[in-house]
Coordinates of C-alpha atoms and ligand atoms in Angstrom, one line a residue:
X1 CA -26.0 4.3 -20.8
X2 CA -22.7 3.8 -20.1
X3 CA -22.1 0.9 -17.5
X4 CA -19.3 1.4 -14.6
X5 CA -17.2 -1.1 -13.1
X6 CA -19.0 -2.0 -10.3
X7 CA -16.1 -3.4 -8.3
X8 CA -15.1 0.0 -7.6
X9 CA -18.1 0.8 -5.5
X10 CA -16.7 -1.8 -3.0
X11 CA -13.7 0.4 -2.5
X12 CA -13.7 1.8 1.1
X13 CA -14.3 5.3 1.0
X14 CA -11.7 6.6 3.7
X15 CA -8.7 5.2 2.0
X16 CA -5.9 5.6 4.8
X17 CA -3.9 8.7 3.4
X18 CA -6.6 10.7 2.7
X19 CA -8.3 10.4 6.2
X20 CA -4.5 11.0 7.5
X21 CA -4.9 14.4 4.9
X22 CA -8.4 15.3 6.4
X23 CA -7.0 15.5 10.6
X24 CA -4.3 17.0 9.2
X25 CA -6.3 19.6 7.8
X26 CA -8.7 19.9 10.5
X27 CA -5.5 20.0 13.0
X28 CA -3.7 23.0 11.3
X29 CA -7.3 24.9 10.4
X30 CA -7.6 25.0 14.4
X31 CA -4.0 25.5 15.2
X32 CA -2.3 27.9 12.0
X33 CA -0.1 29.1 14.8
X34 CA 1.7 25.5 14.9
X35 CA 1.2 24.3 11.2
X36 CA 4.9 25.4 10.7
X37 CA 6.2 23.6 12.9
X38 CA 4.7 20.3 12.1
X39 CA 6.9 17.4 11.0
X40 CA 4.9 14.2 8.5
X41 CA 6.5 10.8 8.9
X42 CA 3.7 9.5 7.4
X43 CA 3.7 9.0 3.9
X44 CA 6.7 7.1 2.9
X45 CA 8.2 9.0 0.2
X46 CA 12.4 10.5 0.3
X47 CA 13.3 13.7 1.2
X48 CA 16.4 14.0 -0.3
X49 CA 17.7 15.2 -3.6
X50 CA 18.3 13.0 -6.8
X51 CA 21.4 11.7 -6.8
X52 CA 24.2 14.0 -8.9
X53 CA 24.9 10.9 -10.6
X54 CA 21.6 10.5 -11.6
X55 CA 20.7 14.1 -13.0
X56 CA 24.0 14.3 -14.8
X57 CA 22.8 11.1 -17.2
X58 CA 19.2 12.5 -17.4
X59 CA 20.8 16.3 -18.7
X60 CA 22.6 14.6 -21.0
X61 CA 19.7 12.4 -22.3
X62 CA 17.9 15.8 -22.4
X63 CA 20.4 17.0 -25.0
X64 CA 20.4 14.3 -26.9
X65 CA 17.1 14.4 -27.9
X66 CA 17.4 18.2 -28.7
X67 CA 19.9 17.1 -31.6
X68 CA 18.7 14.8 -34.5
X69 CA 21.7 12.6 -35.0
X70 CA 21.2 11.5 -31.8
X71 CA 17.2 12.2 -30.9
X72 CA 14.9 8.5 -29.9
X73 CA 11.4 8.4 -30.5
X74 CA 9.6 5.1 -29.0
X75 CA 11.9 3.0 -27.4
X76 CA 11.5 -1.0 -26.9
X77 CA 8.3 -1.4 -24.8
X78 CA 9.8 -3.2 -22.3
X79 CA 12.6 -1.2 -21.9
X80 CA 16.3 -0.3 -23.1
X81 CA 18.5 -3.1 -23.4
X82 CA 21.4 -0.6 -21.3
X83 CA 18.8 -0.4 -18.4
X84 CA 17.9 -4.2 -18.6
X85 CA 21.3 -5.2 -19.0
X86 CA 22.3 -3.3 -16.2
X87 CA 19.7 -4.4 -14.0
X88 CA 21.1 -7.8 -14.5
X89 CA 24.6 -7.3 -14.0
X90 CA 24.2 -5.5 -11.2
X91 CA 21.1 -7.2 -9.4
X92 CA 21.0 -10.8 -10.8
X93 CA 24.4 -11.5 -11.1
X94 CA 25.0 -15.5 -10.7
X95 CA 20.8 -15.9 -10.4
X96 CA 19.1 -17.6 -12.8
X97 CA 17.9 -15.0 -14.9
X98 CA 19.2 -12.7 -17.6
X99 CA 18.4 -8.8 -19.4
X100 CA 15.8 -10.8 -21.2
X101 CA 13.9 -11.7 -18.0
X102 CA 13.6 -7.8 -16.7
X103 CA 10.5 -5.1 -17.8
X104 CA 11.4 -1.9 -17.6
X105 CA 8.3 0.0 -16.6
X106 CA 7.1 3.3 -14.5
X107 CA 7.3 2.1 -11.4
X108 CA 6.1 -0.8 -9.2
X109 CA 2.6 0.5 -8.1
X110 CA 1.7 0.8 -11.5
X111 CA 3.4 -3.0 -12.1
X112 CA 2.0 -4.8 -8.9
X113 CA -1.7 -3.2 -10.0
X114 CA -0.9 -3.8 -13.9
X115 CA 0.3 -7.6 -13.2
X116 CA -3.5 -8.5 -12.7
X117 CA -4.4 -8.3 -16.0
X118 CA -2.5 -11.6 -17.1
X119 CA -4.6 -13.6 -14.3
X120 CA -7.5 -15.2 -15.0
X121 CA -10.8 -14.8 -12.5
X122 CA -11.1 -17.6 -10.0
X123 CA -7.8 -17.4 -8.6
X124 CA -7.8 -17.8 -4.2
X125 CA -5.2 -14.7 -3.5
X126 CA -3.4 -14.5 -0.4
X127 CA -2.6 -11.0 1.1
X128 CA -0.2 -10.1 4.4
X129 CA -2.0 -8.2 7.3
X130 CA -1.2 -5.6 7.5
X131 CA -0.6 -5.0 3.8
X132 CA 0.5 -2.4 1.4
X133 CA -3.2 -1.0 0.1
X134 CA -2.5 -1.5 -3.8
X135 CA -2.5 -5.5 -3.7
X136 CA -5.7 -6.0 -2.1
X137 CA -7.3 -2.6 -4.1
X138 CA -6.1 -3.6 -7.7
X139 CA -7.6 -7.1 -6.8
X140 CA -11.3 -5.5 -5.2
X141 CA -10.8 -3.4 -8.9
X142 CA -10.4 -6.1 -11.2
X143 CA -13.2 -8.4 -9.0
X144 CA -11.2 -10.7 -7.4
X145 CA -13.0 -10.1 -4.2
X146 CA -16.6 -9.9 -2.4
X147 CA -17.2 -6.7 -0.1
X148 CA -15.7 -5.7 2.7
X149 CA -16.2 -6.7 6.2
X150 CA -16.4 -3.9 8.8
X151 CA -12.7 -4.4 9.6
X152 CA -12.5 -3.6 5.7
X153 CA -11.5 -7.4 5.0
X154 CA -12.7 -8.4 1.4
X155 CA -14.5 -11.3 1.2
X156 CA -12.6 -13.8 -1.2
X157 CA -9.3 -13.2 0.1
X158 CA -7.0 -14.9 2.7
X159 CA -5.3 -12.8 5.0
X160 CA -1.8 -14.0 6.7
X161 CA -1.6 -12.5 9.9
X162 CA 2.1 -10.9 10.7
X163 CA 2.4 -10.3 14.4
X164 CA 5.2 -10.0 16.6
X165 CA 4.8 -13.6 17.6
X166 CA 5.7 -14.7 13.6
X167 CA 8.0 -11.4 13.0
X168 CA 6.2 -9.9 11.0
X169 CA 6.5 -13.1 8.3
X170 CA 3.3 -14.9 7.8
X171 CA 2.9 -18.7 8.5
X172 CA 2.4 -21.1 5.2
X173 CA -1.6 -21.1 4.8
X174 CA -3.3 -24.2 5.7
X175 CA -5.7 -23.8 2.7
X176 CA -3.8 -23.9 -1.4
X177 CA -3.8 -20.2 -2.3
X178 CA -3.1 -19.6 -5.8
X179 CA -1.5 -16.3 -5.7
X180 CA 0.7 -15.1 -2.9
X181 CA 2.0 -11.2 -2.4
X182 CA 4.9 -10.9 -0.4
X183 CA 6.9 -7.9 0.2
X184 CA 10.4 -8.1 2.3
X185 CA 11.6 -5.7 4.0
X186 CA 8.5 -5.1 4.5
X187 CA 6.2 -1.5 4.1
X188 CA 4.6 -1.3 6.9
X189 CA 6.3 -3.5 9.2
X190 CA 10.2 -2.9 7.8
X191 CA 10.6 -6.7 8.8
X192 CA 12.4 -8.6 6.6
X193 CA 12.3 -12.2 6.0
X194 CA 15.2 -14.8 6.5
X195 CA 16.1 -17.2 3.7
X196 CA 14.6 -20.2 5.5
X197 CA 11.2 -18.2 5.7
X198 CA 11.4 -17.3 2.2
X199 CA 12.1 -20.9 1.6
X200 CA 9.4 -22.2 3.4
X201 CA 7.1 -19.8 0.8
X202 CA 9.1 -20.8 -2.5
X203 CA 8.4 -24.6 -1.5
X204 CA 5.1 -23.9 -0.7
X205 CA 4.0 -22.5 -4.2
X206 CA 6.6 -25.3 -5.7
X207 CA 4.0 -27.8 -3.9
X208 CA 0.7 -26.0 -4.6
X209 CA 1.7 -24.6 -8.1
X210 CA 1.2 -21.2 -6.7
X211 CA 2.8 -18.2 -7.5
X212 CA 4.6 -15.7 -5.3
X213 CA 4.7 -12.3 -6.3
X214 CA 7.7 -10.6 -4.1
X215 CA 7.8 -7.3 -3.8
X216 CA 11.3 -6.1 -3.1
X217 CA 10.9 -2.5 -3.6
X218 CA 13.2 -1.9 0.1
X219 CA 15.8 -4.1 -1.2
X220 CA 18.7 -1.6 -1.2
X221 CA 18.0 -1.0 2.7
X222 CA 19.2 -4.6 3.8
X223 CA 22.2 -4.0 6.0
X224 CA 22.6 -7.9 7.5
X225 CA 24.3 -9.8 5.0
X226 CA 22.2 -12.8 6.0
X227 CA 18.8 -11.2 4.8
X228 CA 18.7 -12.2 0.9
X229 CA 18.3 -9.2 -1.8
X230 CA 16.7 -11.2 -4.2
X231 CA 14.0 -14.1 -4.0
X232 CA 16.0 -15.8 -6.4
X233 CA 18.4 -16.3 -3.8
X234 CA 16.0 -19.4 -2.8
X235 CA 16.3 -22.2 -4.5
X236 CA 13.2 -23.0 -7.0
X237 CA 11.8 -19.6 -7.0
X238 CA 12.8 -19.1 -10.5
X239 CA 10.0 -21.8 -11.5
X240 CA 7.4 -19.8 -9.0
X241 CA 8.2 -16.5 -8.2
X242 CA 7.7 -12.6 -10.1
X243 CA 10.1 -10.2 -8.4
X244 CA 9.3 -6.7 -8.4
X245 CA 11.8 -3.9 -7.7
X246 CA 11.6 -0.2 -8.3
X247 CA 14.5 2.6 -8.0
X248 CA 11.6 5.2 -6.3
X249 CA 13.6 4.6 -2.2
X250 CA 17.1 3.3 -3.5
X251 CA 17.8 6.4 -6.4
X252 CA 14.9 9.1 -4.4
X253 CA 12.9 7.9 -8.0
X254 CA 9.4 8.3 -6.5
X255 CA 8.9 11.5 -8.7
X256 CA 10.9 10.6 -11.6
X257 CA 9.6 7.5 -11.8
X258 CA 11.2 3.8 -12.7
X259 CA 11.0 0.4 -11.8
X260 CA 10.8 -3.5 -13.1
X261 CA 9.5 -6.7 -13.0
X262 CA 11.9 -10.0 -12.8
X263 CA 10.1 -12.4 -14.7
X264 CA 12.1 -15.9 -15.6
X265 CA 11.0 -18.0 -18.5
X266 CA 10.3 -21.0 -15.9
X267 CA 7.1 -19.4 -14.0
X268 CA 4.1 -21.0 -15.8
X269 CA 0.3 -20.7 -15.1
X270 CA -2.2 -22.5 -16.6
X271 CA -4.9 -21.4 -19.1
X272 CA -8.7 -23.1 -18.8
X273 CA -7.6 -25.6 -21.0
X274 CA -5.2 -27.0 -18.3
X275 CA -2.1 -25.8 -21.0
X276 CA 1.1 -24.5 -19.5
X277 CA 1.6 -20.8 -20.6
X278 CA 5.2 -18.7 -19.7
X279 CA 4.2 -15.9 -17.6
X280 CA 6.6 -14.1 -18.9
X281 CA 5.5 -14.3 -23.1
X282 CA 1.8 -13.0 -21.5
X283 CA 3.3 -9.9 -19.8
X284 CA 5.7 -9.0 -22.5
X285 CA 2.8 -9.2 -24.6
X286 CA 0.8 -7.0 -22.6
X287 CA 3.7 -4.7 -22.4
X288 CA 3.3 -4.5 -25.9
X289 CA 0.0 -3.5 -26.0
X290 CA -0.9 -1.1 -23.1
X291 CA 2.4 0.0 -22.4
X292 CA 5.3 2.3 -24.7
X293 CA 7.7 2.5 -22.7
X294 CA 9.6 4.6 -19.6
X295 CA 10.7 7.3 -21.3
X296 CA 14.4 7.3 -22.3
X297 CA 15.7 10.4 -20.0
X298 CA 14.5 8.3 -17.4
X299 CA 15.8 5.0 -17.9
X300 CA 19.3 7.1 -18.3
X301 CA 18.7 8.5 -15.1
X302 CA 18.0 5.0 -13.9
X303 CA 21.4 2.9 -15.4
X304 CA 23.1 6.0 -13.6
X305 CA 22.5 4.8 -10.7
X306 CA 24.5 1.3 -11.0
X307 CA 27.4 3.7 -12.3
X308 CA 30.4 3.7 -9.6
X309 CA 29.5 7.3 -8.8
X310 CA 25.9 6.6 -8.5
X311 CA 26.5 3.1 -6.1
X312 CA 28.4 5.7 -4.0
X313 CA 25.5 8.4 -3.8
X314 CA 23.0 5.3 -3.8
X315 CA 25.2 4.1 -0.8
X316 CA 25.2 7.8 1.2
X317 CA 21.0 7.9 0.9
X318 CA 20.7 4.7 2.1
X319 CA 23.4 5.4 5.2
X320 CA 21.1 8.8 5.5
X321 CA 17.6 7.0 6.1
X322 CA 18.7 3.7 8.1
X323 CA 20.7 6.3 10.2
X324 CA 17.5 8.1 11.1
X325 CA 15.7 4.4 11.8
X326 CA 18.2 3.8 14.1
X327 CA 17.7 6.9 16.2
X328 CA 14.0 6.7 15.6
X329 CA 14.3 3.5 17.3
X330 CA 16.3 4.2 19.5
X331 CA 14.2 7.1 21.0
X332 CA 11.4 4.7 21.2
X333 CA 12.7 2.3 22.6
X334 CA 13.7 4.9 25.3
X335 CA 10.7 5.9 26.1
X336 CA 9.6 2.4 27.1
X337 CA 7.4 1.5 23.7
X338 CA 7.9 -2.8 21.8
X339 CA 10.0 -1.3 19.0
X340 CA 10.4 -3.6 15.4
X341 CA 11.6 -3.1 12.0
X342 CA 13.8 -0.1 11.1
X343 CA 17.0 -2.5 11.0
X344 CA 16.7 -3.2 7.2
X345 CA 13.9 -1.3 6.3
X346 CA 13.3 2.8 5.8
X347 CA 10.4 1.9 8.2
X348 CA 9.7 2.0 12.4
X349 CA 6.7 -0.5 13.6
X350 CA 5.7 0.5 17.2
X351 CA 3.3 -0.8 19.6
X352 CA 0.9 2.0 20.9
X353 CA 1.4 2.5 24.5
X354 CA -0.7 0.5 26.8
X355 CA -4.9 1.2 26.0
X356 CA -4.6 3.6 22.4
X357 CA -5.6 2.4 19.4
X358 CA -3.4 3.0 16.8
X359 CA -5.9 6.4 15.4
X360 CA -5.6 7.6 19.2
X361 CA -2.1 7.2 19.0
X362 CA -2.3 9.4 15.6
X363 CA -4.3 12.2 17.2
X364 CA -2.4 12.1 20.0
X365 CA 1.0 12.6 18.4
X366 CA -0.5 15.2 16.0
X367 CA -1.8 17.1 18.9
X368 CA 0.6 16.8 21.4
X369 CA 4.1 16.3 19.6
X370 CA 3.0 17.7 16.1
X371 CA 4.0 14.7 14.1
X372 CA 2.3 13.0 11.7
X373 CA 2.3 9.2 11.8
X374 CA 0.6 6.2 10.2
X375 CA -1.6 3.9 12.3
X376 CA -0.9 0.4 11.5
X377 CA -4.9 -0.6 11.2
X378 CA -4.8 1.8 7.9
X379 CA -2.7 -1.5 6.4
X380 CA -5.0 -4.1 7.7
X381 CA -6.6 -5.0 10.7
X382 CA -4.0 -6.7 12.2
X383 CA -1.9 -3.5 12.1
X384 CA -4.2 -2.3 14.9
X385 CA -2.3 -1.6 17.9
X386 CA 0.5 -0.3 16.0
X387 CA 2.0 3.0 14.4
X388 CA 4.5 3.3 11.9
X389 CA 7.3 6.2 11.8
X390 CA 8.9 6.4 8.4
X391 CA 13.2 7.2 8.2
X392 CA 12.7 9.3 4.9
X393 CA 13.2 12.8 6.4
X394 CA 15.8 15.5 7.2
X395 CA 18.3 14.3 9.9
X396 CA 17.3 17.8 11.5
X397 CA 13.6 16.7 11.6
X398 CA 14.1 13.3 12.7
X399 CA 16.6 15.0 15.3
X400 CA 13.6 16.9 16.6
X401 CA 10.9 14.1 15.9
X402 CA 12.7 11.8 18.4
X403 CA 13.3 15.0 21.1
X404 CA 9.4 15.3 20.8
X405 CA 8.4 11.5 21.4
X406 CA 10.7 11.5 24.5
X407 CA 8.6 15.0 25.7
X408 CA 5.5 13.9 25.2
X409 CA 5.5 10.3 25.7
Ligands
PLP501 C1 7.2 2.6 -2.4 C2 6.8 1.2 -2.7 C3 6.9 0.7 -4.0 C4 7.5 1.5 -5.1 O1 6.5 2.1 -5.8 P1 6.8 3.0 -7.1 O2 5.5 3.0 -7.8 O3 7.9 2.3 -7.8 O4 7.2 4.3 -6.6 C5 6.5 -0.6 -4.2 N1 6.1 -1.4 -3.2 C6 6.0 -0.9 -1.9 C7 5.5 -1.8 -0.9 C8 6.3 0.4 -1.7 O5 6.2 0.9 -0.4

């Protein structure tokens, strides 16, 4: 008999986008007539095309491996030394890290789940609330956690509240965590975090030999120059912190699929022995193992994108999303509603008018405006009371989206 892994059964069942998929369903089975003219700002993925920059390289990588002079087979498992190198250049110039430090890989969903695998059991996790779902799942997965509450809170892990009180950036736990996930600007919230709050964290995990695994996956939406890009911005994180980074919302890569991990030869953990072990040698060797590689079109596709011409068409998505936060806000803000985020994130956080919860705020917009949304409590139960509106969407639909809120709210 073949034994599962039990952990999975302590999964919850309605898993956020599906339920959002099931009233979806149930709303356009009992309305066809306006199933047209519905608009989703739910699911954060880009609307727009891949930059020309972009699909140029990949063609040509294409055609090179239709010619055997110049056709690849396996490439370096963690990744071509063009894509690493120009990761570094163009992301870590004067940080401590080099090509060496950067993994090449399919994406960061895959990475922030896969990262697990090079931690031993035991370990006190710390999660943000709300949260993006794949930290705290790939941890219930692997059996890092007890069940669920009925707020579906796992047993085992700390949850950091972000409210607007803290904006959005959790206070320092007053218990030692071992592992921290931290994602700025943030999905769901699109908060970002000030260097003096990421420093507060970096010194934390400096103090508590913790590490901090950052999730800058929004990094290419910063507008204020004050906000840091990188967590190696902050002194010391290079001896604490993993930074993961993906070109899915920057490059419109959420289909093609690309991403890395920052990984410094300083960031230790420490085996049961008590020895010191480079995080780094451990995921390269995993690499190794379970992974072969992005594949090389790809990876093309993805040094494209720090080309001058792909910077530019970078530059023009970017301009195209956080223009349709700003209107999004602004037509919130409007109508009277506690409006955050949206300022250097693809992402609007709104309070739910005065007495809905954030799934009567759903129904309510999918019934009365025709939008689809994402109540905050999907993330965690401190998103309750909120809804977030995602910018990745036609200007047209956004256009309307905002002249629908302001009707129907
Ligand atoms: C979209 C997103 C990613 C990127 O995921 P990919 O697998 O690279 O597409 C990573 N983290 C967060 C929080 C995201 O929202």
């Amino acid at each position: 008999m073949a034994q599962i892994n039990d952990n999975f059964l302590k999964l919850k069942a309605g898993y956020l986008f599906p339920e959002i998929g099931r009233r979806v369903s149930a709303f356009t089975e009992a309305n066809p007539d306006k199933a047209a003219s519905l608009i989703r700002c739910g699911i954060g993925d880009v609307t727009e095309p891949l930059p020309l920059a972009v699909r140029e390289a990949m063609h040509k990588a294409v055609d090179e491996l239709g010619n055997r002079d110049t056709f690849r087979g396996y490439g370096p498992e963690q990744g071509y030394d063009f894509l690493r190198n120009a990761v570094a250049d163009n992301f870590y110039q004067d940080l401590p890290l080099t090509a060496a430090d950067i993994f090449i890989s399919d994406g960061s969903k895959c990475d922030t789940g896969n990262i697990l695998d090079i931690f031993g059991p035991g370990n006190k996790i710390a999660v943000t609330d709300p949260v993006y779902p794949v930290y705290v799942d790939t941890n219930v997965m692997i059996g890092n956690t007890g069940e669920a509450d009925e707020d579906g809170r796992y047993e085992g892990l700390v949850y950091l509240p972000c409210t607007a009180e803290n904006n959005f950036v959790p206070a320092l736990p007053a218990e030692k965590v071992d592992i921290i996930y931290l994602c700025y600007p943030n999905n769901p919230t699109g908060a970002s975090a000030t260097r003096d709050q990421l420093k507060a964290w970096v010194d934390y995990a400096i103090e508590n030999d913790s590490i901090i695994l950052y999730d800058a996956a929004y990094e290419a939406f910063i507008q204020d120059s004050e906000v840091p890009r990188s967590i190696y911005e902050i002194e010391g994180a290079e001896k604490c912190a993993l930074e993961f980074r993906s070109f899915s919302k920057n490059g419109g890569f959420t289909g093609v699929r690309c991403g890395f991990i920052a990984i410094p030869e300083t960031v230790t953990g420490a085996s049961s022995t008590g020895e010191r072990i480079s995080i780094k040698s451990l995921w390269s060797r995993r690499t190794s193992t379970k992974f072969n590689g992005a594949s090389y079109p790809v990876q093309r596709g993805a040094e494209a994108i720090f080309s001058e011409a792909g910077k530019a068409q970078v530059s023009a998505l970017v301009e195209h999303y956080m223009g349709n936060a700003a209107l999004l806000r602004e037509a919130c803000t409007e109508i009277g509603l506690s409006v955050f985020g949206g300022e250097n994130a693809p992402y609007v956080w709104v309070a739910c008018p005065e007495g809905l919860t954030s799934w009567d705020m759903f129904d309510k917009m999918l019934n009365d405006a025709n939008v689809v949304i994402t109540p905050g409590s999907g993330f965690g139960a401190a998103g309750e009371g909120y809804f977030r509106i995602s910018a990745f969407n036609s200007r047209e639909n956004v256009i309307e989206v905002c002249n629908r809120l302001k009707k129907h709210l």
